[in-house]
């Protein structure tokens, strides 16, 4: 990125309502003042923004969305960027290229702007050898994948990832393999080769026949799973019937959570209904990623060592943010959808 003086105004995307879909309410504001940083914040020129379901699902949730997101709001949480003014006392310096989160509140992260003020503890140096554009798609997905596996599996564990071709799934396959696990994933047939190329040992096509049936069949053949990560939340029966395809000590980690009434009903029922009355017979873990310097550095090391590589679906320009969100919401994105903010600033 060429050097340039810091302007007095910037472009920023905002929405005042999410009714009818966040993407249908986004408006580009062309001349907004730059944010004023606090002492513990960096002023960062945004290079790129990686999109996540948390960008729009809370805002679109009836009732709950109004409580969770203060309007008007700017979407986006994952970023890469260049530090313009460093936070007081930080080990990071002006001019350094960083990646991480834009805000401690993921539900209205504020990333989709040309400049943002970012707390020091939630960004870190971009992984060595990785393009800053691609780095923007890493933080939430990679840290979620890592946390859903770390401490739960070991070398030789049999792991099932429901949803292998999305942002979290593509990282999850690689991280689980780096930990020495045998990895089975679900995806559509068109994405099967991608999942295998990332290290998946077995691929179940969820469209060919019921996924639960395929999981139970594997167990009947003497191959029960030691750990399950659900990246999709497509079928609560996968949890309630987990005892039919997992080992007794297996855990079921749900990462596709959100502040919707449907998910909240599931979570309450799964945690409160006794087993004897139809409750789940495996431990349910609802996982929420924790973006901090330590976790960002762990992921950066895996990428620098060549054990993990980001998978990118498509890169959109800053002015094309509406179509970027439309792409994410199709549910067919393979890997991450990214918005290149900086190119249009040249």
mmCIF file of C-alpha atoms in Angstrom:
data_model
loop_
_atom_site.group_PDB
_atom_site.id
_atom_site.type_symbol
_atom_site.label_atom_id
_atom_site.label_comp_id
_atom_site.label_asym_id
_atom_site.label_seq_id
_atom_site.Cartn_x
_atom_site.Cartn_y
_atom_site.Cartn_z
ATOM 1 C CA UNK A 1 0.000 0.000 0.000
ATOM 2 C CA UNK A 2 1.451 3.352 -1.043
ATOM 3 C CA UNK A 3 2.085 5.924 1.643
ATOM 4 C CA UNK A 4 -0.388 8.758 1.821
ATOM 5 C CA UNK A 5 -1.386 11.423 4.299
ATOM 6 C CA UNK A 6 -4.256 10.632 6.625
ATOM 7 C CA UNK A 7 -7.428 12.323 5.373
ATOM 8 C CA UNK A 8 -9.892 14.195 7.572
ATOM 9 C CA UNK A 9 -12.893 12.202 6.337
ATOM 10 C CA UNK A 10 -13.613 8.622 5.327
ATOM 11 C CA UNK A 11 -16.192 6.314 3.806
ATOM 12 C CA UNK A 12 -18.231 4.052 6.079
ATOM 13 C CA UNK A 13 -21.163 1.672 5.609
ATOM 14 C CA UNK A 14 -24.092 1.928 8.034
ATOM 15 C CA UNK A 15 -27.590 0.556 8.472
ATOM 16 C CA UNK A 16 -30.422 2.096 10.498
ATOM 17 C CA UNK A 17 -32.596 -1.016 10.308
ATOM 18 C CA UNK A 18 -32.105 -4.678 9.462
ATOM 19 C CA UNK A 19 -35.746 -5.348 8.657
ATOM 20 C CA UNK A 20 -35.953 -7.203 5.364
ATOM 21 C CA UNK A 21 -32.259 -8.081 5.523
ATOM 22 C CA UNK A 22 -29.192 -6.118 6.530
ATOM 23 C CA UNK A 23 -27.910 -6.022 2.950
ATOM 24 C CA UNK A 24 -31.073 -4.217 1.844
ATOM 25 C CA UNK A 25 -30.526 -1.463 4.392
ATOM 26 C CA UNK A 26 -26.806 -0.752 4.013
ATOM 27 C CA UNK A 27 -25.937 2.817 2.994
ATOM 28 C CA UNK A 28 -22.474 4.101 2.076
ATOM 29 C CA UNK A 29 -21.643 7.411 3.774
ATOM 30 C CA UNK A 30 -18.984 9.152 1.704
ATOM 31 C CA UNK A 31 -17.637 11.854 4.012
ATOM 32 C CA UNK A 32 -17.632 10.949 7.691
ATOM 33 C CA UNK A 33 -15.119 12.153 10.301
ATOM 34 C CA UNK A 34 -12.393 9.753 11.353
ATOM 35 C CA UNK A 35 -12.848 8.116 14.766
ATOM 36 C CA UNK A 36 -11.054 9.543 17.775
ATOM 37 C CA UNK A 37 -9.026 6.857 19.499
ATOM 38 C CA UNK A 38 -8.794 6.314 23.243
ATOM 39 C CA UNK A 39 -5.363 5.826 24.881
ATOM 40 C CA UNK A 40 -5.705 2.023 24.770
ATOM 41 C CA UNK A 41 -6.780 2.032 21.118
ATOM 42 C CA UNK A 42 -4.950 2.135 17.790
ATOM 43 C CA UNK A 43 -6.119 4.265 14.902
ATOM 44 C CA UNK A 44 -6.094 1.741 12.062
ATOM 45 C CA UNK A 45 -6.481 2.239 8.338
ATOM 46 C CA UNK A 46 -8.554 -0.753 7.279
ATOM 47 C CA UNK A 47 -7.119 -2.864 4.469
ATOM 48 C CA UNK A 48 -9.811 -5.527 4.315
ATOM 49 C CA UNK A 49 -12.812 -6.911 6.205
ATOM 50 C CA UNK A 50 -13.764 -10.585 6.473
ATOM 51 C CA UNK A 51 -17.498 -11.240 6.692
ATOM 52 C CA UNK A 52 -19.156 -13.520 9.251
ATOM 53 C CA UNK A 53 -22.731 -14.571 10.082
ATOM 54 C CA UNK A 54 -22.453 -12.585 13.326
ATOM 55 C CA UNK A 55 -22.352 -9.450 11.164
ATOM 56 C CA UNK A 56 -26.025 -9.828 10.298
ATOM 57 C CA UNK A 57 -27.746 -12.593 12.291
ATOM 58 C CA UNK A 58 -28.053 -10.684 15.605
ATOM 59 C CA UNK A 59 -29.232 -7.525 13.848
ATOM 60 C CA UNK A 60 -31.862 -9.439 11.895
ATOM 61 C CA UNK A 61 -33.146 -11.457 14.856
ATOM 62 C CA UNK A 62 -36.685 -10.347 15.820
ATOM 63 C CA UNK A 63 -36.887 -8.664 19.228
ATOM 64 C CA UNK A 64 -33.440 -9.865 20.305
ATOM 65 C CA UNK A 65 -31.764 -7.885 17.536
ATOM 66 C CA UNK A 66 -33.189 -4.633 18.834
ATOM 67 C CA UNK A 67 -31.624 -5.314 22.225
ATOM 68 C CA UNK A 68 -28.291 -6.620 20.929
ATOM 69 C CA UNK A 69 -27.463 -3.987 18.300
ATOM 70 C CA UNK A 70 -27.556 -0.247 18.861
ATOM 71 C CA UNK A 71 -28.646 1.503 15.662
ATOM 72 C CA UNK A 72 -27.437 3.019 13.447
ATOM 73 C CA UNK A 73 -24.573 0.534 13.199
ATOM 74 C CA UNK A 74 -21.649 -0.388 10.980
ATOM 75 C CA UNK A 75 -21.241 -4.126 10.320
ATOM 76 C CA UNK A 76 -18.055 -6.158 10.207
ATOM 77 C CA UNK A 77 -15.777 -7.661 12.837
ATOM 78 C CA UNK A 78 -12.742 -9.317 11.188
ATOM 79 C CA UNK A 79 -10.129 -6.912 9.869
ATOM 80 C CA UNK A 80 -6.653 -6.439 8.550
ATOM 81 C CA UNK A 81 -5.144 -2.987 8.540
ATOM 82 C CA UNK A 82 -2.218 -0.634 8.984
ATOM 83 C CA UNK A 83 -1.657 1.151 12.282
ATOM 84 C CA UNK A 84 -1.681 4.922 11.814
ATOM 85 C CA UNK A 85 -1.341 5.884 15.489
ATOM 86 C CA UNK A 86 -0.423 3.195 18.017
ATOM 87 C CA UNK A 87 -2.125 2.719 21.370
ATOM 88 C CA UNK A 88 -0.220 4.151 24.307
ATOM 89 C CA UNK A 89 2.380 1.692 25.608
ATOM 90 C CA UNK A 90 1.602 -0.979 22.998
ATOM 91 C CA UNK A 91 4.226 -3.319 21.589
ATOM 92 C CA UNK A 92 2.645 -2.703 18.181
ATOM 93 C CA UNK A 93 3.926 0.283 16.249
ATOM 94 C CA UNK A 94 2.691 2.810 13.703
ATOM 95 C CA UNK A 95 3.011 1.434 10.174
ATOM 96 C CA UNK A 96 2.677 -2.204 11.273
ATOM 97 C CA UNK A 97 0.268 -4.449 9.348
ATOM 98 C CA UNK A 98 -2.105 -6.186 11.746
ATOM 99 C CA UNK A 99 -5.153 -8.432 11.809
ATOM 100 C CA UNK A 100 -7.805 -9.317 14.354
ATOM 101 C CA UNK A 101 -11.092 -7.855 15.549
ATOM 102 C CA UNK A 102 -12.461 -4.358 15.148
ATOM 103 C CA UNK A 103 -14.344 -4.228 18.431
ATOM 104 C CA UNK A 104 -14.934 -6.209 21.608
ATOM 105 C CA UNK A 105 -18.621 -6.404 20.604
ATOM 106 C CA UNK A 106 -18.937 -8.732 17.585
ATOM 107 C CA UNK A 107 -22.631 -7.949 17.063
ATOM 108 C CA UNK A 108 -21.914 -4.442 15.768
ATOM 109 C CA UNK A 109 -18.195 -4.499 15.154
ATOM 110 C CA UNK A 110 -17.905 -1.338 13.087
ATOM 111 C CA UNK A 111 -15.234 -2.730 10.748
ATOM 112 C CA UNK A 112 -16.683 -1.664 7.408
ATOM 113 C CA UNK A 113 -15.057 1.766 7.347
ATOM 114 C CA UNK A 114 -11.818 3.150 5.976
ATOM 115 C CA UNK A 115 -10.505 3.971 9.475
ATOM 116 C CA UNK A 116 -11.389 2.509 12.873
ATOM 117 C CA UNK A 117 -10.232 2.781 16.485
ATOM 118 C CA UNK A 118 -9.257 -0.689 17.765
ATOM 119 C CA UNK A 119 -8.447 -1.878 21.305
ATOM 120 C CA UNK A 120 -4.831 -3.020 21.586
ATOM 121 C CA UNK A 121 -5.578 -6.489 22.964
ATOM 122 C CA UNK A 122 -7.681 -7.734 20.027
ATOM 123 C CA UNK A 123 -5.220 -7.292 17.141
ATOM 124 C CA UNK A 124 -1.812 -8.737 16.350
ATOM 125 C CA UNK A 125 0.771 -8.913 13.548
ATOM 126 C CA UNK A 126 -0.451 -10.437 10.276
ATOM 127 C CA UNK A 127 0.869 -14.012 9.838
ATOM 128 C CA UNK A 128 4.209 -14.173 8.071
ATOM 129 C CA UNK A 129 3.872 -14.702 4.333
ATOM 130 C CA UNK A 130 0.112 -14.092 4.245
ATOM 131 C CA UNK A 131 -1.485 -11.352 2.154
ATOM 132 C CA UNK A 132 -3.222 -8.713 4.328
ATOM 133 C CA UNK A 133 -6.330 -9.094 2.148
ATOM 134 C CA UNK A 134 -6.569 -12.817 2.894
ATOM 135 C CA UNK A 135 -5.619 -12.275 6.536
ATOM 136 C CA UNK A 136 -8.890 -10.398 7.051
ATOM 137 C CA UNK A 137 -10.784 -13.671 6.617
ATOM 138 C CA UNK A 138 -8.867 -15.487 9.353
ATOM 139 C CA UNK A 139 -9.645 -14.253 12.919
ATOM 140 C CA UNK A 140 -13.170 -15.381 13.877
ATOM 141 C CA UNK A 141 -13.255 -18.533 11.758
ATOM 142 C CA UNK A 142 -9.772 -19.800 12.620
ATOM 143 C CA UNK A 143 -9.979 -19.023 16.334
ATOM 144 C CA UNK A 144 -13.436 -20.620 16.494
ATOM 145 C CA UNK A 145 -12.150 -23.739 14.767
ATOM 146 C CA UNK A 146 -9.106 -23.918 17.042
ATOM 147 C CA UNK A 147 -11.097 -23.424 20.242
ATOM 148 C CA UNK A 148 -13.699 -26.013 19.275
ATOM 149 C CA UNK A 149 -10.933 -28.634 19.033
ATOM 150 C CA UNK A 150 -8.148 -27.626 21.423
ATOM 151 C CA UNK A 151 -8.304 -29.559 24.674
ATOM 152 C CA UNK A 152 -10.976 -31.897 23.323
ATOM 153 C CA UNK A 153 -8.978 -34.100 20.948
ATOM 154 C CA UNK A 154 -5.591 -35.773 20.686
ATOM 155 C CA UNK A 155 -3.598 -37.668 18.088
ATOM 156 C CA UNK A 156 -5.736 -40.533 16.808
ATOM 157 C CA UNK A 157 -9.086 -39.005 17.818
ATOM 158 C CA UNK A 158 -11.934 -39.488 15.369
ATOM 159 C CA UNK A 159 -13.518 -36.098 14.733
ATOM 160 C CA UNK A 160 -16.710 -35.219 12.879
ATOM 161 C CA UNK A 161 -17.142 -31.682 11.577
ATOM 162 C CA UNK A 162 -20.656 -30.847 10.423
ATOM 163 C CA UNK A 163 -20.000 -28.353 7.653
ATOM 164 C CA UNK A 164 -16.531 -28.701 6.195
ATOM 165 C CA UNK A 165 -16.498 -26.177 3.354
ATOM 166 C CA UNK A 166 -17.430 -22.953 5.125
ATOM 167 C CA UNK A 167 -15.135 -20.530 6.911
ATOM 168 C CA UNK A 168 -14.893 -22.411 10.215
ATOM 169 C CA UNK A 169 -14.983 -25.827 8.578
ATOM 170 C CA UNK A 170 -12.074 -25.231 6.205
ATOM 171 C CA UNK A 171 -9.920 -24.112 9.132
ATOM 172 C CA UNK A 172 -11.248 -26.915 11.337
ATOM 173 C CA UNK A 173 -10.173 -29.659 8.936
ATOM 174 C CA UNK A 174 -6.619 -28.355 8.804
ATOM 175 C CA UNK A 175 -6.300 -27.673 12.526
ATOM 176 C CA UNK A 176 -7.694 -31.095 13.463
ATOM 177 C CA UNK A 177 -5.231 -32.768 11.087
ATOM 178 C CA UNK A 178 -2.386 -30.706 12.568
ATOM 179 C CA UNK A 179 -3.419 -32.124 15.954
ATOM 180 C CA UNK A 180 -3.184 -35.666 14.559
ATOM 181 C CA UNK A 181 -6.896 -36.463 14.330
ATOM 182 C CA UNK A 182 -8.818 -38.570 11.818
ATOM 183 C CA UNK A 183 -11.289 -36.111 10.265
ATOM 184 C CA UNK A 184 -14.713 -36.751 8.762
ATOM 185 C CA UNK A 185 -16.748 -33.845 7.412
ATOM 186 C CA UNK A 186 -20.110 -33.191 5.841
ATOM 187 C CA UNK A 187 -20.521 -31.044 2.735
ATOM 188 C CA UNK A 188 -22.194 -31.110 -0.666
ATOM 189 C CA UNK A 189 -20.629 -33.247 -3.375
ATOM 190 C CA UNK A 190 -19.356 -30.170 -5.237
ATOM 191 C CA UNK A 191 -17.103 -29.282 -2.284
ATOM 192 C CA UNK A 192 -15.926 -32.807 -1.458
ATOM 193 C CA UNK A 193 -12.605 -32.530 -3.296
ATOM 194 C CA UNK A 194 -11.802 -29.227 -1.587
ATOM 195 C CA UNK A 195 -12.357 -30.808 1.829
ATOM 196 C CA UNK A 196 -10.173 -33.771 0.906
ATOM 197 C CA UNK A 197 -7.445 -31.446 -0.354
ATOM 198 C CA UNK A 198 -7.442 -29.745 3.053
ATOM 199 C CA UNK A 199 -6.931 -33.099 4.781
ATOM 200 C CA UNK A 200 -10.377 -34.626 5.356
ATOM 201 C CA UNK A 201 -10.130 -38.412 5.573
ATOM 202 C CA UNK A 202 -13.817 -39.039 4.886
ATOM 203 C CA UNK A 203 -16.551 -36.880 3.386
ATOM 204 C CA UNK A 204 -20.288 -37.392 3.862
ATOM 205 C CA UNK A 205 -22.546 -35.824 1.244
ATOM 206 C CA UNK A 206 -25.473 -34.546 3.290
ATOM 207 C CA UNK A 207 -27.594 -34.260 0.157
ATOM 208 C CA UNK A 208 -27.266 -37.903 -0.888
ATOM 209 C CA UNK A 209 -29.010 -39.360 2.176
ATOM 210 C CA UNK A 210 -29.707 -38.358 5.793
ATOM 211 C CA UNK A 211 -26.523 -37.316 7.576
ATOM 212 C CA UNK A 212 -27.520 -38.992 10.841
ATOM 213 C CA UNK A 213 -27.936 -42.260 8.962
ATOM 214 C CA UNK A 214 -24.392 -41.994 7.570
ATOM 215 C CA UNK A 215 -22.953 -41.225 11.008
ATOM 216 C CA UNK A 216 -24.746 -44.182 12.588
ATOM 217 C CA UNK A 217 -23.575 -46.451 9.794
ATOM 218 C CA UNK A 218 -19.953 -45.494 10.471
ATOM 219 C CA UNK A 219 -20.451 -46.418 14.123
ATOM 220 C CA UNK A 220 -21.999 -49.783 13.231
ATOM 221 C CA UNK A 221 -18.851 -50.456 11.250
ATOM 222 C CA UNK A 222 -16.794 -49.945 14.403
ATOM 223 C CA UNK A 223 -15.873 -46.299 13.825
ATOM 224 C CA UNK A 224 -17.652 -44.147 16.426
ATOM 225 C CA UNK A 225 -16.550 -40.537 16.799
ATOM 226 C CA UNK A 226 -14.667 -39.118 19.772
ATOM 227 C CA UNK A 227 -15.622 -35.495 19.149
ATOM 228 C CA UNK A 228 -18.235 -33.548 17.179
ATOM 229 C CA UNK A 229 -18.198 -29.923 16.046
ATOM 230 C CA UNK A 230 -21.388 -28.534 14.535
ATOM 231 C CA UNK A 231 -20.637 -25.583 12.266
ATOM 232 C CA UNK A 232 -24.127 -25.516 10.759
ATOM 233 C CA UNK A 233 -26.922 -26.080 13.324
ATOM 234 C CA UNK A 234 -29.058 -27.650 10.613
ATOM 235 C CA UNK A 235 -30.600 -30.487 12.604
ATOM 236 C CA UNK A 236 -30.955 -30.638 16.428
ATOM 237 C CA UNK A 237 -31.267 -34.432 16.114
ATOM 238 C CA UNK A 238 -27.533 -34.574 15.462
ATOM 239 C CA UNK A 239 -27.099 -33.607 19.115
ATOM 240 C CA UNK A 240 -29.989 -35.540 20.637
ATOM 241 C CA UNK A 241 -28.912 -38.706 18.789
ATOM 242 C CA UNK A 242 -25.182 -38.140 19.263
ATOM 243 C CA UNK A 243 -24.981 -41.154 21.591
ATOM 244 C CA UNK A 244 -25.771 -43.371 18.589
ATOM 245 C CA UNK A 245 -22.616 -42.414 16.713
ATOM 246 C CA UNK A 246 -20.075 -41.255 19.316
ATOM 247 C CA UNK A 247 -18.016 -42.742 22.124
ATOM 248 C CA UNK A 248 -19.348 -42.277 25.693
ATOM 249 C CA UNK A 249 -16.849 -39.529 26.548
ATOM 250 C CA UNK A 250 -17.462 -37.554 23.346
ATOM 251 C CA UNK A 251 -18.462 -33.896 23.460
ATOM 252 C CA UNK A 252 -20.731 -32.091 21.026
ATOM 253 C CA UNK A 253 -19.462 -28.556 20.380
ATOM 254 C CA UNK A 254 -21.968 -26.139 18.866
ATOM 255 C CA UNK A 255 -20.350 -23.147 17.166
ATOM 256 C CA UNK A 256 -23.236 -22.096 14.905
ATOM 257 C CA UNK A 257 -25.042 -20.411 17.777
ATOM 258 C CA UNK A 258 -26.817 -17.073 17.584
ATOM 259 C CA UNK A 259 -29.286 -14.881 19.477
ATOM 260 C CA UNK A 260 -32.325 -16.366 17.775
ATOM 261 C CA UNK A 261 -35.368 -17.774 19.537
ATOM 262 C CA UNK A 262 -34.884 -21.092 17.722
ATOM 263 C CA UNK A 263 -31.329 -21.555 18.977
ATOM 264 C CA UNK A 264 -32.116 -20.305 22.487
ATOM 265 C CA UNK A 265 -34.957 -22.836 22.729
ATOM 266 C CA UNK A 266 -32.594 -25.610 21.629
ATOM 267 C CA UNK A 267 -29.854 -24.570 24.061
ATOM 268 C CA UNK A 268 -32.227 -24.398 27.026
ATOM 269 C CA UNK A 269 -33.851 -27.723 26.198
ATOM 270 C CA UNK A 270 -30.524 -29.456 25.576
ATOM 271 C CA UNK A 271 -29.068 -28.256 28.877
ATOM 272 C CA UNK A 272 -32.118 -28.603 31.109
ATOM 273 C CA UNK A 273 -34.031 -31.659 29.884
ATOM 274 C CA UNK A 274 -32.960 -34.762 31.859
ATOM 275 C CA UNK A 275 -31.616 -37.667 29.825
ATOM 276 C CA UNK A 276 -34.388 -39.921 31.057
ATOM 277 C CA UNK A 277 -36.942 -37.514 29.573
ATOM 278 C CA UNK A 278 -35.317 -37.322 26.147
ATOM 279 C CA UNK A 279 -32.450 -34.945 26.796
ATOM 280 C CA UNK A 280 -29.067 -35.338 25.144
ATOM 281 C CA UNK A 281 -26.778 -38.096 26.358
ATOM 282 C CA UNK A 282 -23.551 -36.316 25.402
ATOM 283 C CA UNK A 283 -22.090 -33.123 26.851
ATOM 284 C CA UNK A 284 -23.122 -30.041 24.869
ATOM 285 C CA UNK A 285 -20.563 -27.225 24.645
ATOM 286 C CA UNK A 286 -21.697 -23.915 23.165
ATOM 287 C CA UNK A 287 -18.529 -22.257 21.959
ATOM 288 C CA UNK A 288 -17.965 -18.554 21.319
ATOM 289 C CA UNK A 289 -14.594 -17.454 19.972
ATOM 290 C CA UNK A 290 -12.338 -15.248 22.049
ATOM 291 C CA UNK A 291 -10.356 -12.860 19.872
ATOM 292 C CA UNK A 292 -7.200 -11.772 21.689
ATOM 293 C CA UNK A 293 -3.498 -11.357 20.960
ATOM 294 C CA UNK A 294 -2.578 -14.767 22.346
ATOM 295 C CA UNK A 295 -5.066 -16.637 20.160
ATOM 296 C CA UNK A 296 -4.206 -14.563 17.104
ATOM 297 C CA UNK A 297 -0.532 -15.440 17.597
ATOM 298 C CA UNK A 298 -1.366 -19.173 17.819
ATOM 299 C CA UNK A 299 -3.171 -19.034 14.486
ATOM 300 C CA UNK A 300 -0.415 -16.915 12.948
ATOM 301 C CA UNK A 301 2.136 -19.572 13.923
ATOM 302 C CA UNK A 302 0.088 -22.356 12.298
ATOM 303 C CA UNK A 303 -0.173 -20.340 9.089
ATOM 304 C CA UNK A 304 3.504 -19.362 9.091
ATOM 305 C CA UNK A 305 4.453 -23.036 9.587
ATOM 306 C CA UNK A 306 2.360 -24.046 6.577
ATOM 307 C CA UNK A 307 -0.021 -26.197 8.630
ATOM 308 C CA UNK A 308 -3.024 -24.006 7.888
ATOM 309 C CA UNK A 309 -3.954 -21.906 4.867
ATOM 310 C CA UNK A 310 -7.009 -19.668 4.515
ATOM 311 C CA UNK A 311 -9.604 -20.571 1.895
ATOM 312 C CA UNK A 312 -11.173 -17.544 0.223
ATOM 313 C CA UNK A 313 -14.463 -17.670 -1.645
ATOM 314 C CA UNK A 314 -14.511 -14.194 -3.222
ATOM 315 C CA UNK A 315 -13.072 -10.713 -2.696
ATOM 316 C CA UNK A 316 -15.376 -7.715 -3.237
ATOM 317 C CA UNK A 317 -14.537 -4.012 -3.440
ATOM 318 C CA UNK A 318 -15.518 -1.544 -0.729
ATOM 319 C CA UNK A 319 -18.283 -0.051 -2.880
ATOM 320 C CA UNK A 320 -19.694 -3.548 -3.509
ATOM 321 C CA UNK A 321 -20.387 -4.450 0.127
ATOM 322 C CA UNK A 322 -24.079 -5.137 -0.516
ATOM 323 C CA UNK A 323 -23.259 -7.924 -2.964
ATOM 324 C CA UNK A 324 -20.628 -9.278 -0.585
ATOM 325 C CA UNK A 325 -23.260 -9.742 2.103
ATOM 326 C CA UNK A 326 -25.647 -11.250 -0.413
ATOM 327 C CA UNK A 327 -22.965 -13.808 -1.229
ATOM 328 C CA UNK A 328 -22.451 -14.717 2.440
ATOM 329 C CA UNK A 329 -26.173 -15.121 2.978
ATOM 330 C CA UNK A 330 -26.550 -17.640 0.150
ATOM 331 C CA UNK A 331 -24.919 -20.191 2.445
ATOM 332 C CA UNK A 332 -22.893 -21.431 -0.528
ATOM 333 C CA UNK A 333 -19.665 -19.531 0.070
ATOM 334 C CA UNK A 334 -16.641 -21.840 0.139
ATOM 335 C CA UNK A 335 -14.277 -20.432 2.719
ATOM 336 C CA UNK A 336 -14.382 -16.708 3.464
ATOM 337 C CA UNK A 337 -15.951 -13.724 1.728
ATOM 338 C CA UNK A 338 -13.750 -10.623 2.003
ATOM 339 C CA UNK A 339 -14.207 -6.920 1.268
ATOM 340 C CA UNK A 340 -11.091 -5.127 -0.004
ATOM 341 C CA UNK A 341 -11.391 -1.681 1.587
ATOM 342 C CA UNK A 342 -8.011 -0.190 0.752
ATOM 343 C CA UNK A 343 -7.773 -0.615 -3.020
ATOM 344 C CA UNK A 344 -10.412 2.030 -3.664
ATOM 345 C CA UNK A 345 -8.459 4.446 -1.450
ATOM 346 C CA UNK A 346 -5.429 4.502 -3.747
#
